[in-house]
Coordinates of C-alpha atoms in Angstrom, one line a residue:
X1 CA 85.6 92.1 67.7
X2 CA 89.4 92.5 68.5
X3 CA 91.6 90.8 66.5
X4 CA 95.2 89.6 68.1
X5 CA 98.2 89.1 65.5
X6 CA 101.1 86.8 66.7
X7 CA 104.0 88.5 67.0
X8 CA 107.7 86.4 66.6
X9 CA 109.0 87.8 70.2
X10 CA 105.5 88.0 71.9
X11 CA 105.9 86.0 75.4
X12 CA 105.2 82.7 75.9
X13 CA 103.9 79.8 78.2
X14 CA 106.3 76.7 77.9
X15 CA 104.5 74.0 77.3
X16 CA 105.4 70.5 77.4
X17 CA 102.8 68.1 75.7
X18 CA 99.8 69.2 77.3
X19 CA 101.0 70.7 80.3
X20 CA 102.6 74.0 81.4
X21 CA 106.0 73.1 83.1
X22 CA 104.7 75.6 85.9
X23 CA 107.2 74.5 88.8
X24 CA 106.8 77.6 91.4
X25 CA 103.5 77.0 93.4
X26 CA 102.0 80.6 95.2
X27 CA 104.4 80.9 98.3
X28 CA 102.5 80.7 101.4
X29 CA 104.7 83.4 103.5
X30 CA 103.1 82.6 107.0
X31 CA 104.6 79.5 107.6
X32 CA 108.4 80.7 106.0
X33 CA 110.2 80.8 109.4
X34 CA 110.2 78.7 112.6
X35 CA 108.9 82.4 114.9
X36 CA 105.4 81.8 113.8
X37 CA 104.1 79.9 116.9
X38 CA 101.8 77.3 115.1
X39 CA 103.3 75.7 112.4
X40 CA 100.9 74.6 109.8
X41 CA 98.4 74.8 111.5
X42 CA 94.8 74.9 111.4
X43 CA 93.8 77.8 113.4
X44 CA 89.9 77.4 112.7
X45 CA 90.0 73.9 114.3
X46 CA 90.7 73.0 118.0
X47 CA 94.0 70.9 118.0
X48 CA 94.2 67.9 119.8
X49 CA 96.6 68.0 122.8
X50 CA 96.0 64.8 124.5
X51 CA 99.3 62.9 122.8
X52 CA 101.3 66.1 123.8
X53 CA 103.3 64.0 126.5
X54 CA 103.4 61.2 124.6
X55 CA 107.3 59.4 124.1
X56 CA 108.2 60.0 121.0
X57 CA 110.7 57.2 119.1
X58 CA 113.6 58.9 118.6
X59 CA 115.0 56.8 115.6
X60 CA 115.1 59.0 112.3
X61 CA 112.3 57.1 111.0
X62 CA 109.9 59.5 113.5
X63 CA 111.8 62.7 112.0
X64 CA 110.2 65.8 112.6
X65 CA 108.8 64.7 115.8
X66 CA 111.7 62.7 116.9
X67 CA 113.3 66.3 117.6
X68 CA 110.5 69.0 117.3
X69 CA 107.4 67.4 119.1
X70 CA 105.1 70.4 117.9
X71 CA 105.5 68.9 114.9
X72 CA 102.2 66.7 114.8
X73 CA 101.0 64.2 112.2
X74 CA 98.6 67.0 111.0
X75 CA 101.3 70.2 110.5
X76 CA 103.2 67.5 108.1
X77 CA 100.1 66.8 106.1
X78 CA 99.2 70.3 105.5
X79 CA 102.9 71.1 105.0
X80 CA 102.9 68.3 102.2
X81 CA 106.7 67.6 103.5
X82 CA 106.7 64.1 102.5
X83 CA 104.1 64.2 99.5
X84 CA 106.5 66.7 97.3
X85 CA 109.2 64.5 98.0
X86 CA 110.9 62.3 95.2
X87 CA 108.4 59.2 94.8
X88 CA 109.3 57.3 91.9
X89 CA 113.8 58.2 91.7
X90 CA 116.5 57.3 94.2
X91 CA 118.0 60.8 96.0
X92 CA 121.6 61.7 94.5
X93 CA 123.6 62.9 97.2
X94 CA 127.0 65.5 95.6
X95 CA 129.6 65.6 98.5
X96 CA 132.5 68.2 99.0
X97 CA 134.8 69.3 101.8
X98 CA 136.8 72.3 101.9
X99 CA 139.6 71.6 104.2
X100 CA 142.1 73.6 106.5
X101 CA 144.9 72.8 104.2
X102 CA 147.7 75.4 103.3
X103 CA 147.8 73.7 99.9
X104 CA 145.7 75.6 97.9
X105 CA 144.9 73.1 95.4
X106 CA 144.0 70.7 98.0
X107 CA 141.4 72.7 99.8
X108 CA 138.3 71.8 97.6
X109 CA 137.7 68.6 97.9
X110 CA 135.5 65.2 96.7
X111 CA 135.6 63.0 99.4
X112 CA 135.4 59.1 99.0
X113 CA 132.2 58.2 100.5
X114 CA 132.5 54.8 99.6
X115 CA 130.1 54.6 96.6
X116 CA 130.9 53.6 92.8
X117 CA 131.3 57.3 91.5
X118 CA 133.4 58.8 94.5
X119 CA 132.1 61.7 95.8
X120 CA 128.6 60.8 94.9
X121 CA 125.8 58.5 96.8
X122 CA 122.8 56.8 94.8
X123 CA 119.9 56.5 98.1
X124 CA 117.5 53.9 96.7
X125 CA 113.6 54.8 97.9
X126 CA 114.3 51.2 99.7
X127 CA 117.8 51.1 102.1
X128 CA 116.8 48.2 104.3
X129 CA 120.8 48.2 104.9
X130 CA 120.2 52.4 106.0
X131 CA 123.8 52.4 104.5
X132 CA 123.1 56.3 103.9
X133 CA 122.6 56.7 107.5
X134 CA 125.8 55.1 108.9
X135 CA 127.5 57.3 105.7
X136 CA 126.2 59.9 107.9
X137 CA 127.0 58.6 111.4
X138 CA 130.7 58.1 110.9
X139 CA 132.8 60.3 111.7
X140 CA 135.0 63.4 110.1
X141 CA 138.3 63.5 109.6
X142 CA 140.5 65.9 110.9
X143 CA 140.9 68.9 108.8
X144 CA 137.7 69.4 107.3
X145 CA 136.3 73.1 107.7
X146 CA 133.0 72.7 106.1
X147 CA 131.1 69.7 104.3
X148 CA 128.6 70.2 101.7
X149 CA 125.7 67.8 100.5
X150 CA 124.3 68.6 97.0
X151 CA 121.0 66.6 97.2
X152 CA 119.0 66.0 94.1
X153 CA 115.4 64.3 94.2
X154 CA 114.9 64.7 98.0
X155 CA 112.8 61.1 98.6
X156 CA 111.2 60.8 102.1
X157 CA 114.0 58.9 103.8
X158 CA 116.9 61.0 103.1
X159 CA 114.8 64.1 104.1
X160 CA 114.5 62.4 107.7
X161 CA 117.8 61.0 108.1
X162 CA 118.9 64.6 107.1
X163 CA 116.8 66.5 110.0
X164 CA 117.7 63.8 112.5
X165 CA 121.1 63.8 112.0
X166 CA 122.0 67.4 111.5
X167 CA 118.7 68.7 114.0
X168 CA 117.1 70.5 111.4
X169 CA 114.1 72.5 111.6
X170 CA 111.2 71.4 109.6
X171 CA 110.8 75.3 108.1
X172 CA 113.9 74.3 105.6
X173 CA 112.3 71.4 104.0
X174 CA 109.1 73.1 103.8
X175 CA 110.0 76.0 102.7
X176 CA 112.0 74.5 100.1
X177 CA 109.7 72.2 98.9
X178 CA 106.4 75.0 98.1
X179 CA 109.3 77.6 96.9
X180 CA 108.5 79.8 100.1
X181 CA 111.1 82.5 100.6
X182 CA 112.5 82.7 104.0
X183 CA 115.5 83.7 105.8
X184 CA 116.1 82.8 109.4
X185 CA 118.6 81.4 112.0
X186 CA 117.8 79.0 114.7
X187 CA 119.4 77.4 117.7
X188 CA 122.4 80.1 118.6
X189 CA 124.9 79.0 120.9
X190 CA 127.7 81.7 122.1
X191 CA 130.8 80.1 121.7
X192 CA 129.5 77.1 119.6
X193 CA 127.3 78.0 116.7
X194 CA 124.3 78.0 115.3
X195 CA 121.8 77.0 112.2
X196 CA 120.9 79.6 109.1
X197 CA 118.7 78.7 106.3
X198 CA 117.7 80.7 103.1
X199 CA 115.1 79.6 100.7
X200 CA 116.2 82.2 97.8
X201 CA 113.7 82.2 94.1
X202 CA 115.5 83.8 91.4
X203 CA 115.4 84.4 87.9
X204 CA 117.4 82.3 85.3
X205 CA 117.3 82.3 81.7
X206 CA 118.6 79.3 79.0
X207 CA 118.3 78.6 75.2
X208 CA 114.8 76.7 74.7
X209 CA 115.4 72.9 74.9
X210 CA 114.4 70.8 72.0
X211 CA 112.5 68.4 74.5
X212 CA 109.7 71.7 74.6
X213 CA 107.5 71.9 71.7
X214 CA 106.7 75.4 70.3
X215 CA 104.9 77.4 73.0
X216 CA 101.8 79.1 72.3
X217 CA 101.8 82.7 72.7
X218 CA 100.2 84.6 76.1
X219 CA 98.4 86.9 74.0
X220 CA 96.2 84.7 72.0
X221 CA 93.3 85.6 74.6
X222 CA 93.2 89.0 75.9
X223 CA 91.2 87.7 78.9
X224 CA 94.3 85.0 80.1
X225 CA 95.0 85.7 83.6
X226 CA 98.9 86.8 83.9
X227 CA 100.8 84.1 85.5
X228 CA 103.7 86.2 86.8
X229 CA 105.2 82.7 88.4
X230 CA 105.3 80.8 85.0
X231 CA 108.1 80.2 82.4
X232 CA 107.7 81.8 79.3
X233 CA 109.6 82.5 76.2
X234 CA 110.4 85.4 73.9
X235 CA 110.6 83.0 70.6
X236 CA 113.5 84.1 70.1
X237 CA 115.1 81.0 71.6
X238 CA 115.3 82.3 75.0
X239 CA 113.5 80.6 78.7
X240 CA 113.1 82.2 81.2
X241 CA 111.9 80.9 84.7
X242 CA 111.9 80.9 88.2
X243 CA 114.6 78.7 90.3
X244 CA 115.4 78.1 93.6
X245 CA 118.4 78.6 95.6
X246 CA 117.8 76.6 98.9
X247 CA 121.0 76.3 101.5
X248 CA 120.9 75.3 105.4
X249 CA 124.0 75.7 107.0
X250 CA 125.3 74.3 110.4
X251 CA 127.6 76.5 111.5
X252 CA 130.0 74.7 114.6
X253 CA 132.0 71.9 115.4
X254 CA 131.5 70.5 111.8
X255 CA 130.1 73.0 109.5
X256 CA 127.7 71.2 107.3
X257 CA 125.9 72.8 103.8
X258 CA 122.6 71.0 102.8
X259 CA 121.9 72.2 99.3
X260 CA 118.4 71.0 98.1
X261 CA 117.3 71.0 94.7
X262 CA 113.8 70.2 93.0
X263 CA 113.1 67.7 91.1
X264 CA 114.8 68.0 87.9
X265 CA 112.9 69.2 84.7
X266 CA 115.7 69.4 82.9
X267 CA 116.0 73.5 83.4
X268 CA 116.5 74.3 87.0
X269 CA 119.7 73.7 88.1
X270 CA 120.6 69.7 89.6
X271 CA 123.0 69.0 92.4
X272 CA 125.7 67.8 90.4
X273 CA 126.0 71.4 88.4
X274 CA 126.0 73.9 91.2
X275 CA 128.9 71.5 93.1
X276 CA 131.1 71.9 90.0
X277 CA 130.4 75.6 90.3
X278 CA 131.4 75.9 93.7
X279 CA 134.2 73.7 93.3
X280 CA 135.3 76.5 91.0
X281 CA 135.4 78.8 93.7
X282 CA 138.5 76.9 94.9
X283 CA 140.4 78.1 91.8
X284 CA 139.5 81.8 92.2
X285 CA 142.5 83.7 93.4
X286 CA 140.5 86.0 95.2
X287 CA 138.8 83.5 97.0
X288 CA 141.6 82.0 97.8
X289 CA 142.5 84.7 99.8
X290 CA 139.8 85.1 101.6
X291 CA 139.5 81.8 102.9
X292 CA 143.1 82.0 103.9
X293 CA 142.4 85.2 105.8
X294 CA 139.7 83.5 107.5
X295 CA 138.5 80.1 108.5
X296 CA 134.7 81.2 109.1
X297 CA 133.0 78.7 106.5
X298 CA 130.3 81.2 106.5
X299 CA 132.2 82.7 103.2
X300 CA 131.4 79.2 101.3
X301 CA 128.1 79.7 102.0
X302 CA 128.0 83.4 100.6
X303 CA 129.6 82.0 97.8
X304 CA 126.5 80.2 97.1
X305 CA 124.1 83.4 96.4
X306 CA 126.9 84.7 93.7
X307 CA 125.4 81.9 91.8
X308 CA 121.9 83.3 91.8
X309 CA 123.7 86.7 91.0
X310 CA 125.3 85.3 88.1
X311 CA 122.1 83.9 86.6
X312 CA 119.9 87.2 87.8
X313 CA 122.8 89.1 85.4
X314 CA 122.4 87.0 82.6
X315 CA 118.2 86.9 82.3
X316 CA 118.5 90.8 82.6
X317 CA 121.0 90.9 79.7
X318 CA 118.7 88.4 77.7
X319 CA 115.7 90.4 78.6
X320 CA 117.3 93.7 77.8
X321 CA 117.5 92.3 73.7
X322 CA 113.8 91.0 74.1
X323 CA 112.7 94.9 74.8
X324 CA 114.7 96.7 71.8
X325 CA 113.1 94.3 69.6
X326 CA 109.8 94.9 71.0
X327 CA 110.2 98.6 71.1
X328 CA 111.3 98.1 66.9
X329 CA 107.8 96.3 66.8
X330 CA 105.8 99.5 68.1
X331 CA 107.8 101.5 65.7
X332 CA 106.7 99.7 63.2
X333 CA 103.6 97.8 63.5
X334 CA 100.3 99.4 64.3
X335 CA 98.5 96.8 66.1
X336 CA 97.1 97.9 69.8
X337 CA 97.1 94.3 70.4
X338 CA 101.1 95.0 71.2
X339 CA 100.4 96.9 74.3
X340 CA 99.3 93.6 76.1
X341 CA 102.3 91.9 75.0
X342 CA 104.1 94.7 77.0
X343 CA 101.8 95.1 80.2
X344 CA 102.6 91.3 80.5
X345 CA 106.4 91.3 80.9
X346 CA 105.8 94.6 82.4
X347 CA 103.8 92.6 85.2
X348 CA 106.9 89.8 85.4
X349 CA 109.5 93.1 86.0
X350 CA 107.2 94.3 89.1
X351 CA 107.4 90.8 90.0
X352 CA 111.4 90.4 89.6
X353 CA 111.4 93.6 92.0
X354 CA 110.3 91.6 95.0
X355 CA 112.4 89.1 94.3
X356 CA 115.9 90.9 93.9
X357 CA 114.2 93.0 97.4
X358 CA 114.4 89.6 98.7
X359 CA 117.7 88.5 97.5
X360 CA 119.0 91.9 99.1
X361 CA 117.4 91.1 102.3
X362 CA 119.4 87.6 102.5
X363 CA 122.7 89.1 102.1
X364 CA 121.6 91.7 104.3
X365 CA 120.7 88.5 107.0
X366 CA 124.1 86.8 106.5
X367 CA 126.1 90.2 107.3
X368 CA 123.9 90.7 110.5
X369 CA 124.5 87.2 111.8
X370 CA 128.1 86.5 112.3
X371 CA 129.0 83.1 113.2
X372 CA 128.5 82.4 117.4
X373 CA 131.4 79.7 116.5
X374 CA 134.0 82.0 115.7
X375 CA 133.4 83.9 119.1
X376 CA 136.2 81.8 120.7
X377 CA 138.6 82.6 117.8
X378 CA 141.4 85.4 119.1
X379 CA 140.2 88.7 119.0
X380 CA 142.0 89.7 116.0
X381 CA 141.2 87.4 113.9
X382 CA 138.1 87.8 115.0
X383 CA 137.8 91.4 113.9
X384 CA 139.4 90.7 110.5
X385 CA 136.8 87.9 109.7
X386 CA 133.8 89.8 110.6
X387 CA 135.4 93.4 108.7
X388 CA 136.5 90.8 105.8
X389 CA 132.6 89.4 105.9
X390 CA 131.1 92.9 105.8
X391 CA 132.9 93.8 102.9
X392 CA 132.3 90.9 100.9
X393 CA 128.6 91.4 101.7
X394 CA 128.5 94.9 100.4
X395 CA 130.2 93.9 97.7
X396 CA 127.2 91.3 96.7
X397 CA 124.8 94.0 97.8
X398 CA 126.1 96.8 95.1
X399 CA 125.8 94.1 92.3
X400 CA 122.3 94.1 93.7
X401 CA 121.8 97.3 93.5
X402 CA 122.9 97.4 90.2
X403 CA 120.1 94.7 88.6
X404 CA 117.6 96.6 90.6
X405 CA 119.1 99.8 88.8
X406 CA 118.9 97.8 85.5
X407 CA 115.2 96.4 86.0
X408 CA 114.0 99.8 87.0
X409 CA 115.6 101.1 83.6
X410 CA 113.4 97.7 81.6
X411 CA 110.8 99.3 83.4
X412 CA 110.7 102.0 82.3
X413 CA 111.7 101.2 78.7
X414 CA 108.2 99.2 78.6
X415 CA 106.3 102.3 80.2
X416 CA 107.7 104.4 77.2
X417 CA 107.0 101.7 74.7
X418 CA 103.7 101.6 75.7
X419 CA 103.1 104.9 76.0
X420 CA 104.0 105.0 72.2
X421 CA 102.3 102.6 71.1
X422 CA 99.4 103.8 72.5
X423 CA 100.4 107.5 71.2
X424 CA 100.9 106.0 67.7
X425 CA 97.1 104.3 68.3
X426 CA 95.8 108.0 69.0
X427 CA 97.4 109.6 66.0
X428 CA 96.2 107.1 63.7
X429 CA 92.7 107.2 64.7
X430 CA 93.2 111.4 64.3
X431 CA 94.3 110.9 61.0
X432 CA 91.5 108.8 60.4
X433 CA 89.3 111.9 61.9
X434 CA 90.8 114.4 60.1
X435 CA 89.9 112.3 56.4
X436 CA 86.5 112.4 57.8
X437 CA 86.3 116.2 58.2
X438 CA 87.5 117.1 54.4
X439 CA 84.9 114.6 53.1
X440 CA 82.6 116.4 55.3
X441 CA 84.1 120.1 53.8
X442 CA 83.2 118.7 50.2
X443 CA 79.2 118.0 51.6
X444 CA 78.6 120.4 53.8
X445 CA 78.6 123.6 51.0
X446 CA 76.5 121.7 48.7
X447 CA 73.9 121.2 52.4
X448 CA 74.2 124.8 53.1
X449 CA 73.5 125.9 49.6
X450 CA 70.6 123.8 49.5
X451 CA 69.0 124.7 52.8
X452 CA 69.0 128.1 51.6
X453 CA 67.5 127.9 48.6
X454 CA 64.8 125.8 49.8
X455 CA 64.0 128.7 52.4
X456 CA 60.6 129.6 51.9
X457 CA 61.6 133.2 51.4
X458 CA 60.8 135.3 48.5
X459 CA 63.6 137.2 48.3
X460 CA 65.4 134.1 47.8
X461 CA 62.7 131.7 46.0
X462 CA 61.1 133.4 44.0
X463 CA 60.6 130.3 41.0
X464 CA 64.1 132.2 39.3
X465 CA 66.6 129.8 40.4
X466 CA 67.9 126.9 38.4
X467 CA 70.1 124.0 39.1
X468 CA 72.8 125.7 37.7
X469 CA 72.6 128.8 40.2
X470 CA 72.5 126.2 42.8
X471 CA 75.7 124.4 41.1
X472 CA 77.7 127.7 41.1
X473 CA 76.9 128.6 44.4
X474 CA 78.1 125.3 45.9
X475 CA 81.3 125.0 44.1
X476 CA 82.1 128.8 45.0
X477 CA 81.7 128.5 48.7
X478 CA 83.3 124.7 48.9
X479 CA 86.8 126.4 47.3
X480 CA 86.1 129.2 49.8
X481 CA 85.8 126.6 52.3
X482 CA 88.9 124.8 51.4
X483 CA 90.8 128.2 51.1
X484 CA 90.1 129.0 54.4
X485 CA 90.4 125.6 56.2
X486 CA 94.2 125.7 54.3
X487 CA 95.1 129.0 55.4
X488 CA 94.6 128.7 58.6
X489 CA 96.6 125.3 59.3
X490 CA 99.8 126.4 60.1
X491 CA 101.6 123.2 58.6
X492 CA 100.3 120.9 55.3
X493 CA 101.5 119.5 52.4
X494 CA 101.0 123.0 50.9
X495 CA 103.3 125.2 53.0
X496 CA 105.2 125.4 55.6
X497 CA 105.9 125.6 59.3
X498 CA 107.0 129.0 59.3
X499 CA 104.9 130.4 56.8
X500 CA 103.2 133.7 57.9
X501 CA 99.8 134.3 58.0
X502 CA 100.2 136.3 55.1
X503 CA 102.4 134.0 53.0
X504 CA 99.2 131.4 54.1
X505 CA 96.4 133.7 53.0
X506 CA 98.4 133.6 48.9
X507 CA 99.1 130.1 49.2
X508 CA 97.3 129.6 45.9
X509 CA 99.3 132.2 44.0
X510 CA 102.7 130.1 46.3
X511 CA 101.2 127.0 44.9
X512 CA 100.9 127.9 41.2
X513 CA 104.1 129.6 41.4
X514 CA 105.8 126.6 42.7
X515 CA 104.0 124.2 40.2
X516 CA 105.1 126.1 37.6
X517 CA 109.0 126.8 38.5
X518 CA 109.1 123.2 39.1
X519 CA 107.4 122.4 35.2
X520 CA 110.6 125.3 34.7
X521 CA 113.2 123.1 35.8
X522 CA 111.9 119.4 34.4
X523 CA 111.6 120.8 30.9
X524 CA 115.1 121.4 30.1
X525 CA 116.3 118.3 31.2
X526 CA 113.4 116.7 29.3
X527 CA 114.5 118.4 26.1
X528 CA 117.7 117.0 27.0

């Protein structure tokens, strides 16, 4: 039977009461972006076509297929759209402009949207009033070069009075509610604009929240399937789990940001946190200048993935700790039950590869798809915003590059740990073999010995022998046996590396001679 120990930094499920906080569901990739031509759908079952034609209501209450009529009663079902949605909270709409202002300190802005806390909008689950609707009927003042909505606790009626009012594709609110990756851009128009969305998952780490009871180890079953998707902890006071970075932008007339974000669990980040981030952005000289230099607002909505750099930078720093002290613990703890411990955050690193792949490809998407909007712009400026948006992109993309440098080097790290640990395994158990073969050196004279004299040979029993012959004859060739088996090791305890083989064939006459010049030495200072 195999026997597990505990160890203090072994990873760990979070648990909360009973149940795992595991937020990220599989990702169903297939229905990420609106090119796949069947939405949702069922493609074993024949799909009813006869209320194709049909008028649709085009009130927001009839959101998706008020605008996209493929969009069927049974595509939402299987999408879950509504059913992840916030049941039981009111949505929390974060607002913020960023104005065309030469003032500096006046560019980031919270705009009055009429509610107590200003810049901030309570939807109740019930708005007979629709008051959030009209909010987002009236019309922008002058001045404003992009709007941002932070949304927390996405409830069913702000999710269609979002897609009606700002002609969003269903993909973004799917996507975003089952955690599926995707990138796309819909709806260009030369001149005009166009709509990008990116659903991003990335890695964030935190110190463990007292609400989260001490969570049990992942190696307290050796047959516990690896959930590369789950939140775990290296009980060293660190969390790691998966977030979700999840922006559609309308890029045109008025630039709008939708920023969606799960419902809370008090570790991925809320609404009201990531606008104070990017509020921050304001402040940053550098920034400054760039939006100066250019009025594409597509630069606030880069700004959004150095956020998911920032956190990717810090789990890697955390995780870099957690593997020196797990390397320490195969130095010095001979347990093979160790190597698990490392396969399993060795499994979470292969999975942080495809994530960071997929971060790289969304940058990659924003620098291939300038803004159709800022086509009527003069040529010049033109030029400078699109050189000025390349450069920031490979800017983001080398700090990419680096974590993927950084999580190849973790890798590895866990490879060679549990390569040792496995090496240290081997040389144990070889040590373990090599006690065996001296007991058997000490046995197998005194065998020998007595197979021969029980030969049935009259040369050799001839009724003469006695048990001390036999005696004699087995402790002779058992220190012949041992003289040998020491002479030809070329390292022991008894001589060294680069002892000759003649210097090996006297060791005795080495050994006594050594005994006795160390008796030499220890008797002065005893008399002393």
């Amino acid at each position: 039977m195999t026997h597990h120990t505990k160890h203090y930094n072994a990873p760990r499920d979070i648990k909360k009461g009973t149940a795992s906080l595991r937020v990220v569901p599989d990702p169903i990739y297939r229905h990420a972006a609106p090119s796949g031509p069947w939405p949702w759908m069922n493609l074993d079952v024949d799909s009813d076509l006869t209320n194709s034609d049909t008028t649709v209501d085009q009130r927001w209450q009839n959101y998706p297929q008020n605008k996209f009529r493929n969009w069927t009663a049974d595509p939402v079902r299987r999408s879950k759209m509504f059913e992840k949605c916030s049941k039981d909270k009111s949505s929390i709409i974060y607002w913020m402009d960023v104005r065309d202002s030469e003032d500096v300190t006046k560019r980031f802005t919270i705009p009055d949207m009429g509610g107590n806390d200003s810049g901030t909008t309570v939807v109740p689950i019930e708005d007979p009033q629709n008051k959030f609707w009209k909010m987002l009927e009236q019309k922008r003042s002058e001045g404003i070069r992009v709007r941002t909505l932070f949304v927390d606790d996405l409830t069913p009626p702000v999710l269609r009075m979002l897609g009606t009012r700002y002609n969003i594709e269903p993909f973004f609110f799917t996507s975003s509610l089952n955690w599926i990756p995707s990138r796309y851009q819909e709806a260009p128009r030369h001149g005009e604009g166009d709509h990008i969305t990116i659903t991003l998952p990335f890695l964030r780490s935190q110190q463990k929240s007292q609400s989260l009871t001490d969570p049990k180890p992942l190696d307290s079953k050796a047959d516990t399937p690896i959930d590369i998707q789950a939140p775990f902890s290296t009980g060293g006071g660190h969390m790691f789990f998966i977030d979700l970075l999840a922006i559609h932008m309308v890029r045109g007339k008025e630039s709008t940001i939708i920023s969606y974000h799960p419902e809370s669990t008090g570790q991925l980040t809320s609404a009201k946190h990531l606008r104070s981030l990017i509020q921050l952005v304001g402040k940053s000289v550098y920034w400054q200048k760039i939006f100066d230099k250019s009025k594409d607002p597509t630069f606030l909505f880069l700004a959004f993935l150095w956020y998911a750099l920032y956190e990717w930078d810090e789990s890697l720093d955390s995780l870099y700790s957690y593997v020196s002290e797990l390397e320490l613990q195969v130095l010095h703890l001979d347990n093979i039950a160790l190597t698990h411990d490392l396969h399993v955050l060795e499994a979470r690193l292969l999975h942080y590869q495809s994530l960071l792949h997929g971060f790289e490809v969304s940058v990659k998407f924003i620098e291939t798809n300038p803004n159709p909007a800022m086509e009527v712009a003069a040529k010049k400026e033109r030029m400078e915003s699109g050189a000025l948006m390349k450069k920031e992109c490979k800017n983001l993309l080398s700090e990419i590059d680096r974590l993927e440098r950084r999580r190849k080097m973790l890798s590895s790290r866990l490879k060679n740990a549990m390569e040792l640990a496995f090496a240290i395994v081997n040389t144990e158990d070889s040590r373990r073999m090599q006690r065996f073969t001296y007991l058997t050196v000490v046995f197998l004279p005194a065998s020998f010995i007595a197979s021969i004299f029980g030969m049935n040979v009259i040369e050799i029993n001839n009724g003469t022998q006695t048990l001390t012959h036999y005696a004699v004859a087995t402790v002779v060739l058992t220190l012949l046996t041992i003289y040998i088996i020491i002479m030809l090791q070329k390292q022991n305890s008894v001589h060294r590396r680069e002892a000759t083989l003649l210097q090996r064939a006297v060791w005795p006459i080495l050994s006594l001679q050594h005994a006795w010049v160390s008796q030499y030495k220890k008797s002065p200072d005893d008399m002393a």
